[in-house]
PDB file of N, CA and C in Angstrom:
ATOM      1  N   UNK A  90       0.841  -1.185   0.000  1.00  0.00           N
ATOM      2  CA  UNK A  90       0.000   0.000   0.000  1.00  0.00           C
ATOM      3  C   UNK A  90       0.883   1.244   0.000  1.00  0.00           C
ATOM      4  N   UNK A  91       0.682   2.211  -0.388  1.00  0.00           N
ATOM      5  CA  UNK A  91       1.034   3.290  -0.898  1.00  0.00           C
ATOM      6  C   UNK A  91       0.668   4.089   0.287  1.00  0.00           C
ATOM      7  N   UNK A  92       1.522   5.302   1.025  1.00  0.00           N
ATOM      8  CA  UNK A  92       1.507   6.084   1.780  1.00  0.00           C
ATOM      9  C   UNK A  92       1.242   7.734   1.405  1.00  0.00           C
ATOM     10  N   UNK A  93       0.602   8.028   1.163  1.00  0.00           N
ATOM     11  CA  UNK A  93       0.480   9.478   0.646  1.00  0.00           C
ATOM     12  C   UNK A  93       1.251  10.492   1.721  1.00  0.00           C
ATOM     13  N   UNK A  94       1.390  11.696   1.157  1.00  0.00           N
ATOM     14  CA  UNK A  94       2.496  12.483   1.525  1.00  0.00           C
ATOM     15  C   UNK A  94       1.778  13.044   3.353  1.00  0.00           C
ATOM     16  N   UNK A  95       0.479  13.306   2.875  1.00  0.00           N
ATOM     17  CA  UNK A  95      -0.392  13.545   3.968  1.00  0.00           C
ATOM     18  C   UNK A  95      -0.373  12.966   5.109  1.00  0.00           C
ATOM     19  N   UNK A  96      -0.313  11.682   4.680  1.00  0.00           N
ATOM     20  CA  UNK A  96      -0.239  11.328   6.647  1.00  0.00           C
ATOM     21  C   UNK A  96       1.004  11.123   6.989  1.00  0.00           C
ATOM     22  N   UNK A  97       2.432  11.426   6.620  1.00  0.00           N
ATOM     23  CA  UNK A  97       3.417  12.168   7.073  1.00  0.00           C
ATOM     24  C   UNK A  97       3.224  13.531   7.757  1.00  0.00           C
ATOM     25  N   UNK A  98       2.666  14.218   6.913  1.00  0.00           N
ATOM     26  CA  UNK A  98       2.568  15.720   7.583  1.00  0.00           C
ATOM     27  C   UNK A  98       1.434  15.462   9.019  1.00  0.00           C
ATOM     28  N   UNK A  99       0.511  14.803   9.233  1.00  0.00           N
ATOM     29  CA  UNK A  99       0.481  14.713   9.470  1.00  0.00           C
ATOM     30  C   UNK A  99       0.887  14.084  11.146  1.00  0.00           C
ATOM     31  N   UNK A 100       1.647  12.970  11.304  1.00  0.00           N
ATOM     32  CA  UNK A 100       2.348  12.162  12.152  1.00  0.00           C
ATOM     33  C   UNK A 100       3.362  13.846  12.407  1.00  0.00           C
ATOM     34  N   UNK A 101       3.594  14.286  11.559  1.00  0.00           N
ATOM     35  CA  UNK A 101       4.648  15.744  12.205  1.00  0.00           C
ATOM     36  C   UNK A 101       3.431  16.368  13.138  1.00  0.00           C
ATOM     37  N   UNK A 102       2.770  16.655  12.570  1.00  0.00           N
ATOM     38  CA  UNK A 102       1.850  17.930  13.640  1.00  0.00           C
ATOM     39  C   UNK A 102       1.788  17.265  15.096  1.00  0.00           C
ATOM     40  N   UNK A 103       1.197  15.744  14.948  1.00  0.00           N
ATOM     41  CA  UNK A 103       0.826  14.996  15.311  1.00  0.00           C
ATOM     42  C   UNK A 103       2.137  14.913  17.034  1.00  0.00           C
ATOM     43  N   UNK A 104       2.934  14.944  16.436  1.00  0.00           N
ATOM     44  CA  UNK A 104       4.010  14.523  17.022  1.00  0.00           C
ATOM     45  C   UNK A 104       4.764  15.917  17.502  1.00  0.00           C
ATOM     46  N   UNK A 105       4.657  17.092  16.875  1.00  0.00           N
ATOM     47  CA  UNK A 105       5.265  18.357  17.420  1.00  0.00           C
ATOM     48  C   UNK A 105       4.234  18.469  18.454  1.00  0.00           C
ATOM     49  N   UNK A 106       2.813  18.389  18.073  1.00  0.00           N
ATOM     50  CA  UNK A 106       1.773  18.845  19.280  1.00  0.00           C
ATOM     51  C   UNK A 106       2.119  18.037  20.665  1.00  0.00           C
ATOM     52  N   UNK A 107       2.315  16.495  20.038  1.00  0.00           N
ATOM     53  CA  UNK A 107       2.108  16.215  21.603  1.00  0.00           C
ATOM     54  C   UNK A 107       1.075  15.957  22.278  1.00  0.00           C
ATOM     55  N   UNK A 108      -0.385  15.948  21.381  1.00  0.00           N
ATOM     56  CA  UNK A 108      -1.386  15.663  21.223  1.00  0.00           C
ATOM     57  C   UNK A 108      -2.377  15.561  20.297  1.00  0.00           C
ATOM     58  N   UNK A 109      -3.454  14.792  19.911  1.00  0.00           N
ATOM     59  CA  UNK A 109      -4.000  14.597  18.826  1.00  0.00           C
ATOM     60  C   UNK A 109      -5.356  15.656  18.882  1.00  0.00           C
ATOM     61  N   UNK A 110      -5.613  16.194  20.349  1.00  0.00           N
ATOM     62  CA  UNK A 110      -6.378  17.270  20.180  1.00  0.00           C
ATOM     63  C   UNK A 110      -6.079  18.704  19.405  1.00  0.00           C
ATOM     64  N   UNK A 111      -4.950  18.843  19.661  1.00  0.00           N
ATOM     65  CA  UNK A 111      -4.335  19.857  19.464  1.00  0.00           C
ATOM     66  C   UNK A 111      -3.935  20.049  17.493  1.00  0.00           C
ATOM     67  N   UNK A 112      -3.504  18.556  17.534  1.00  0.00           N
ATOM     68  CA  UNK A 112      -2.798  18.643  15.910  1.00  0.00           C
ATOM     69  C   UNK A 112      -3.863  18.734  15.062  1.00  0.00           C
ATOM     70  N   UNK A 113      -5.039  18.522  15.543  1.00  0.00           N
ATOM     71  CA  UNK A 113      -6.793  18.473  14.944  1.00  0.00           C
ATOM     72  C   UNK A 113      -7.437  20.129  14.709  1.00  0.00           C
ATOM     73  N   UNK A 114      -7.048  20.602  15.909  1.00  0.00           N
ATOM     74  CA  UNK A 114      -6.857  22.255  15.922  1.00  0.00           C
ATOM     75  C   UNK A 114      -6.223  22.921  14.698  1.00  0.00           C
ATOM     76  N   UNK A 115      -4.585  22.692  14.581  1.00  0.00           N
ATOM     77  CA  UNK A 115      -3.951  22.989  14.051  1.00  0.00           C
ATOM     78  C   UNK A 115      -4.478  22.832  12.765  1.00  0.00           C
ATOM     79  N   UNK A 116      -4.358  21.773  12.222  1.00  0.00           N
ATOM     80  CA  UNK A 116      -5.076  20.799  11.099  1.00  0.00           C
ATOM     81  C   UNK A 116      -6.125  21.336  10.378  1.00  0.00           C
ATOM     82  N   UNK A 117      -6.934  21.340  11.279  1.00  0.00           N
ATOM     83  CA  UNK A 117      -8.636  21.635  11.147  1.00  0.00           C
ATOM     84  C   UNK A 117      -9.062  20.678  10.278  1.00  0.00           C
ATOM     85  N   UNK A 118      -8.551  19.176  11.346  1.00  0.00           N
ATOM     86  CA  UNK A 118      -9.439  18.071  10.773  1.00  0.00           C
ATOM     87  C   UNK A 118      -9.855  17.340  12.100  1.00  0.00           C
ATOM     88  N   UNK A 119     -10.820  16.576  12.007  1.00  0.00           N
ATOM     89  CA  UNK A 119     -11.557  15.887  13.175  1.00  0.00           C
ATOM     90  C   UNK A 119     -10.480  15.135  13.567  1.00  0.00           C
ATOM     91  N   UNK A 120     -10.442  15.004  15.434  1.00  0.00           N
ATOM     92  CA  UNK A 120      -9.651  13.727  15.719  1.00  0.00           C
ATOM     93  C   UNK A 120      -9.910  12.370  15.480  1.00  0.00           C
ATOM     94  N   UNK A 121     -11.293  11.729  15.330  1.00  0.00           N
ATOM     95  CA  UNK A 121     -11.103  11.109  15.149  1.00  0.00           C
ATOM     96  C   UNK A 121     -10.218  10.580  13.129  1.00  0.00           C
ATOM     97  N   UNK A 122     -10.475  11.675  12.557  1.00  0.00           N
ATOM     98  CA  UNK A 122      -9.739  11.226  11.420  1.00  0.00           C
ATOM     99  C   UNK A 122      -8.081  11.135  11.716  1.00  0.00           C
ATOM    100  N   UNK A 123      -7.626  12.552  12.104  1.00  0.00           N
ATOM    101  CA  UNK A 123      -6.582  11.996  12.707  1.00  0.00           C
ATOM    102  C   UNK A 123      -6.048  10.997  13.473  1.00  0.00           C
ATOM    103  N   UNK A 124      -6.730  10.129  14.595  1.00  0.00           N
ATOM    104  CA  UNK A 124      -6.026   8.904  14.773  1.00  0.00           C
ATOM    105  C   UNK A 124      -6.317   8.042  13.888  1.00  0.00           C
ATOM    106  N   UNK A 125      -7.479   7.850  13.314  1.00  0.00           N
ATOM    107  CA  UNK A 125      -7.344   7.061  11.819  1.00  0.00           C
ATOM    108  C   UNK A 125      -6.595   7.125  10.389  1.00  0.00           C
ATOM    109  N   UNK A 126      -5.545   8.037  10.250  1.00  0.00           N
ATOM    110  CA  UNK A 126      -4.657   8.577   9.826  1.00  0.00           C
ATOM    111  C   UNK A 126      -3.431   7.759  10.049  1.00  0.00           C
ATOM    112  N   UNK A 127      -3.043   8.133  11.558  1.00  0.00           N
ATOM    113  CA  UNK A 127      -2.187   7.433  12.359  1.00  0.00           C
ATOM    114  C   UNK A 127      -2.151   6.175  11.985  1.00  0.00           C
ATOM    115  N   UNK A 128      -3.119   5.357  12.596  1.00  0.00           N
ATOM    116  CA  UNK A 128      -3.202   3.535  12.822  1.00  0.00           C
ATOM    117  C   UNK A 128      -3.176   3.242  11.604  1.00  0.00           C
ATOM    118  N   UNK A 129      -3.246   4.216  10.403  1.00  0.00           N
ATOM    119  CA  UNK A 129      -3.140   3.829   9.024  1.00  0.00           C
ATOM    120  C   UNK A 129      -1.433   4.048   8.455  1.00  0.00           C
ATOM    121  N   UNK A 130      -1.344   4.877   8.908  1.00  0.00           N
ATOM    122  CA  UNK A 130       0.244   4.736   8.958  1.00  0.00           C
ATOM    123  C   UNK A 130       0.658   4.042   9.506  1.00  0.00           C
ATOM    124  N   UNK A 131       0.940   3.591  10.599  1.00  0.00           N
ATOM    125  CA  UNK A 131       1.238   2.571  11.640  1.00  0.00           C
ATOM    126  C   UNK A 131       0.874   1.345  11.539  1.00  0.00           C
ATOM    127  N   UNK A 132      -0.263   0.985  10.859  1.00  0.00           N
ATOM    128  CA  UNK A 132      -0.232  -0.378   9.829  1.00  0.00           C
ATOM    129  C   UNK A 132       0.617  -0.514   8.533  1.00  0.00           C
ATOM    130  N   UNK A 133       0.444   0.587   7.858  1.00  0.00           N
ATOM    131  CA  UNK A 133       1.344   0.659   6.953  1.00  0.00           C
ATOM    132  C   UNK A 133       2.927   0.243   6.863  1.00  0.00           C
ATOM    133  N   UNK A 134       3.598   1.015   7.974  1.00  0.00           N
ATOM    134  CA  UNK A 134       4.744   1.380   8.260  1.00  0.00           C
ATOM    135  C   UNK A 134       5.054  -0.424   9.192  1.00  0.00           C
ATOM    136  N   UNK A 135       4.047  -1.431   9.830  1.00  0.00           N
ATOM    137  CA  UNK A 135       4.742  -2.209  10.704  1.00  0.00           C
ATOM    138  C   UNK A 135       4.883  -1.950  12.186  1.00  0.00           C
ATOM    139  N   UNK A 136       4.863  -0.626  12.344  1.00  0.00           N
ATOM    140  CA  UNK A 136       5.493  -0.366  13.581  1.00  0.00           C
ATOM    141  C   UNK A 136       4.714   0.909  14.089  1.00  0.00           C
ATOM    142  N   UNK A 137       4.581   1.281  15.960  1.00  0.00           N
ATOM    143  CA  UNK A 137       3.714   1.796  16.543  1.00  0.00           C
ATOM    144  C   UNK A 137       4.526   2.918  16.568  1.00  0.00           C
ATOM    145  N   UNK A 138       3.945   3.988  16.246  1.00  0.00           N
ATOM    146  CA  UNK A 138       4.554   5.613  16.314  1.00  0.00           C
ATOM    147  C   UNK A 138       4.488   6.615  17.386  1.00  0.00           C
ATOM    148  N   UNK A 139       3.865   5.997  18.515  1.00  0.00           N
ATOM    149  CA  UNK A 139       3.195   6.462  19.988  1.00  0.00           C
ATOM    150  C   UNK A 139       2.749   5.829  20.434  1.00  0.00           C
ATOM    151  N   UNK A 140       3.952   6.240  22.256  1.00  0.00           N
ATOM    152  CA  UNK A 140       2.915   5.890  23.345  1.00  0.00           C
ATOM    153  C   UNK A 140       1.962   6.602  23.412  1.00  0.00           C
ATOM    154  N   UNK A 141       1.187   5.826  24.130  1.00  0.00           N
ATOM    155  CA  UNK A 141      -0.354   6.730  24.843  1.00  0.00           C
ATOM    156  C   UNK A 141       0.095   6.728  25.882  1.00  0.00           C
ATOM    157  N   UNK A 142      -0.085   8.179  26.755  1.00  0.00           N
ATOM    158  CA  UNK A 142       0.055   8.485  28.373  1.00  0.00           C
ATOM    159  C   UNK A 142      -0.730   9.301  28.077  1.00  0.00           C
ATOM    160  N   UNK A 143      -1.412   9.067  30.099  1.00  0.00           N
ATOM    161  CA  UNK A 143      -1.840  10.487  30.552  1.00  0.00           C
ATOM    162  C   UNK A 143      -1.759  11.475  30.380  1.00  0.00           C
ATOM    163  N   UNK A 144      -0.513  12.028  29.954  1.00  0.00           N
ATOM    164  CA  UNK A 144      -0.748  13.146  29.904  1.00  0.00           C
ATOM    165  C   UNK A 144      -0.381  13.700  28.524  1.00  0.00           C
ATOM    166  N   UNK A 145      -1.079  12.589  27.289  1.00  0.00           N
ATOM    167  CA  UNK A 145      -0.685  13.208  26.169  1.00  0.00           C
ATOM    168  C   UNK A 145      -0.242  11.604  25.189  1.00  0.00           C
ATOM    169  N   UNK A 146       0.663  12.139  24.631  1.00  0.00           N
ATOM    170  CA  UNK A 146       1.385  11.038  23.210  1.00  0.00           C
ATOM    171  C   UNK A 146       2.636  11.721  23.240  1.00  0.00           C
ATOM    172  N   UNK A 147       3.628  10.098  23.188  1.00  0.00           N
ATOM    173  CA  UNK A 147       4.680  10.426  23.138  1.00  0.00           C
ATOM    174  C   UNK A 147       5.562   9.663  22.143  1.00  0.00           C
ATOM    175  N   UNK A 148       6.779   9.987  20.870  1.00  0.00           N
ATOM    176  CA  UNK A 148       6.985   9.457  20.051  1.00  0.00           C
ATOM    177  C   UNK A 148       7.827   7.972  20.698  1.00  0.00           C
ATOM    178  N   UNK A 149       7.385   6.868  20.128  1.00  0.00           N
ATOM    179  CA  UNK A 149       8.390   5.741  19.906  1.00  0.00           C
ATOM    180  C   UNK A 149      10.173   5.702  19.265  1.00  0.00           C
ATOM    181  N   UNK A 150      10.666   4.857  19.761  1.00  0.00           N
ATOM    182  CA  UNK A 150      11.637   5.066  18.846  1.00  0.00           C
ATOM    183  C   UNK A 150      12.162   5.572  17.469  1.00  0.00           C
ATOM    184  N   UNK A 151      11.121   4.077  16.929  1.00  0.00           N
ATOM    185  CA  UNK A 151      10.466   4.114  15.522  1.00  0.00           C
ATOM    186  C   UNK A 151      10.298   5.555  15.086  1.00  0.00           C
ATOM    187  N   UNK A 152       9.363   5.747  15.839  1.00  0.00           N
ATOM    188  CA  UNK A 152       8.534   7.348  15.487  1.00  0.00           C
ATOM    189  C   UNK A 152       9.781   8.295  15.481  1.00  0.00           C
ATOM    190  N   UNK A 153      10.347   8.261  16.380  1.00  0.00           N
ATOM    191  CA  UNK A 153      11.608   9.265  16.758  1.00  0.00           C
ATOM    192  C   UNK A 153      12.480   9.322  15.165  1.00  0.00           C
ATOM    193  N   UNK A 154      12.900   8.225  15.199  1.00  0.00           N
ATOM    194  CA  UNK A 154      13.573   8.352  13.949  1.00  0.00           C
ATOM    195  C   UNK A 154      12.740   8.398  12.710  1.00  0.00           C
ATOM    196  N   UNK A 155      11.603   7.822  12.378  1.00  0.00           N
ATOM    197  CA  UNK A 155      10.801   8.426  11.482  1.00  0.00           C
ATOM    198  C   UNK A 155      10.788   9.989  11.282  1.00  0.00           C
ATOM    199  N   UNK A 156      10.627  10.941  12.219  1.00  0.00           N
ATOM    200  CA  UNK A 156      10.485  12.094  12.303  1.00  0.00           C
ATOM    201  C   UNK A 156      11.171  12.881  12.094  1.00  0.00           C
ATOM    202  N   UNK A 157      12.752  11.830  12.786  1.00  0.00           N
ATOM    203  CA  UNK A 157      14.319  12.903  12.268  1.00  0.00           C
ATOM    204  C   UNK A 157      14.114  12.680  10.431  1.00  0.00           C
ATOM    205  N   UNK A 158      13.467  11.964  10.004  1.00  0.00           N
ATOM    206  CA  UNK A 158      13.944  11.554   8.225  1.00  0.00           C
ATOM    207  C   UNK A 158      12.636  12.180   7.932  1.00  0.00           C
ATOM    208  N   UNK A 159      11.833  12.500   8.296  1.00  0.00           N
ATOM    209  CA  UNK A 159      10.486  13.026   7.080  1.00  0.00           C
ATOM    210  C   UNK A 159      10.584  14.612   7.484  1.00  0.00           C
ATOM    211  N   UNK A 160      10.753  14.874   8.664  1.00  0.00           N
ATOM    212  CA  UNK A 160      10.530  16.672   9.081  1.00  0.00           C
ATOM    213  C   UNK A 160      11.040  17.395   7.878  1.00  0.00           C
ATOM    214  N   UNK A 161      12.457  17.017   7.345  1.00  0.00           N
ATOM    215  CA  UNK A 161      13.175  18.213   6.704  1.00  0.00           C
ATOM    216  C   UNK A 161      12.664  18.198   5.036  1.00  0.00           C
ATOM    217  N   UNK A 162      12.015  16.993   5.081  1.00  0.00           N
ATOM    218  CA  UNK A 162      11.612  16.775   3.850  1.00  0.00           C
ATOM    219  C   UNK A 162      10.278  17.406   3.767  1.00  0.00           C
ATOM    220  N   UNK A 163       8.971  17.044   4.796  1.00  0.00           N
ATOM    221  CA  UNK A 163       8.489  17.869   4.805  1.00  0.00           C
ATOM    222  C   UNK A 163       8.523  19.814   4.514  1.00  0.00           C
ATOM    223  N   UNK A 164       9.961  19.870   5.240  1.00  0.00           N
ATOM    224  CA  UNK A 164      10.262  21.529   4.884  1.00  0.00           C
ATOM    225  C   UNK A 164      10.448  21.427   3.740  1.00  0.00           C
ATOM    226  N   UNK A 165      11.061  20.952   3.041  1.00  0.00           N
ATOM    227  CA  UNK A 165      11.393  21.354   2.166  1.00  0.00           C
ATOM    228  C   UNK A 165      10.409  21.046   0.537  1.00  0.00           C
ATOM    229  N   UNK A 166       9.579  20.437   0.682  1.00  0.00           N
ATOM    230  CA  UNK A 166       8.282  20.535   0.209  1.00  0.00           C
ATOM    231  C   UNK A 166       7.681  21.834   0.191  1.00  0.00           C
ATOM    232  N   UNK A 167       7.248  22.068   1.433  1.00  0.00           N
ATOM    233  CA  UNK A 167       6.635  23.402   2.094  1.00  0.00           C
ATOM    234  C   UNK A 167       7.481  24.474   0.976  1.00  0.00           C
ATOM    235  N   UNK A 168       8.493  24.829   1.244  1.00  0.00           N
ATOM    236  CA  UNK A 168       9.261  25.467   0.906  1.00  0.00           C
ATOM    237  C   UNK A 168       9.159  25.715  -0.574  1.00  0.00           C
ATOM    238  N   UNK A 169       9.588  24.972  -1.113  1.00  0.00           N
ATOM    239  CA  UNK A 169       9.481  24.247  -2.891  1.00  0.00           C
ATOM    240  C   UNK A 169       7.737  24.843  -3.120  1.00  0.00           C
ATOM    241  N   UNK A 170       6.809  24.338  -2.269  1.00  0.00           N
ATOM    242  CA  UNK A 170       5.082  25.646  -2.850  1.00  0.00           C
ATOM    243  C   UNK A 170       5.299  26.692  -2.825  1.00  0.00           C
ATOM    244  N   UNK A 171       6.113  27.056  -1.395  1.00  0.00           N
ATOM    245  CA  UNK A 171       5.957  29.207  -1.618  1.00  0.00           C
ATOM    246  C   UNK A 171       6.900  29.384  -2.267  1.00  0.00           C
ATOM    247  N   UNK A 172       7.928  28.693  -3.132  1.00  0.00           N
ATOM    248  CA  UNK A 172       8.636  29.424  -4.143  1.00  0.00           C
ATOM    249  C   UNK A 172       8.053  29.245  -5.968  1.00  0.00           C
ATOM    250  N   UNK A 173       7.420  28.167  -5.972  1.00  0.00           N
ATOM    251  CA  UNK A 173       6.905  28.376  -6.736  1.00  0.00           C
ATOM    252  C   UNK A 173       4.981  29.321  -7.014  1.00  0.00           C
TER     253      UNK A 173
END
């Protein structure tokens, strides 16, 4: 299955917030799509991208290093629209 660019950017918000309420805010998409986003990546990918705690979501290893390799790419996407 094929991963669209989206639920990368996602798993970033996802993962800068620190919460899925919050990245839904940001977003301005429903949470529940956002964790269905997630577990779709996270099936995808093999591997779990967050703990769940009390007081929030916190990245996995996995996730950790997922995040060091997609963030800059993400920028630089971003980047690459407002110049063109």
């Amino acid at each position: 299955m094929q991963v669209n660019f989206e639920y990368y950017k996602t798993f970033c918000v996802v993962a800068e917030s620190k919460s899925i309420t919050e990245a839904s805010k940001k977003l301005y998409i429903s949470q529940p799509a956002i964790t269905k986003t997630i577990k779709l990546l996270e099936n995808i990918l093999g591997f779990s991208l967050f703990e769940r705690t009390n007081r929030g979501i916190i990245l996995t290893e996995e996730g950790t290093k997922l995040y060091a390799h997609i963030k800059p790419l993400i920028l630089q996407i971003d980047d690459t629209k407002n110049i063109m």
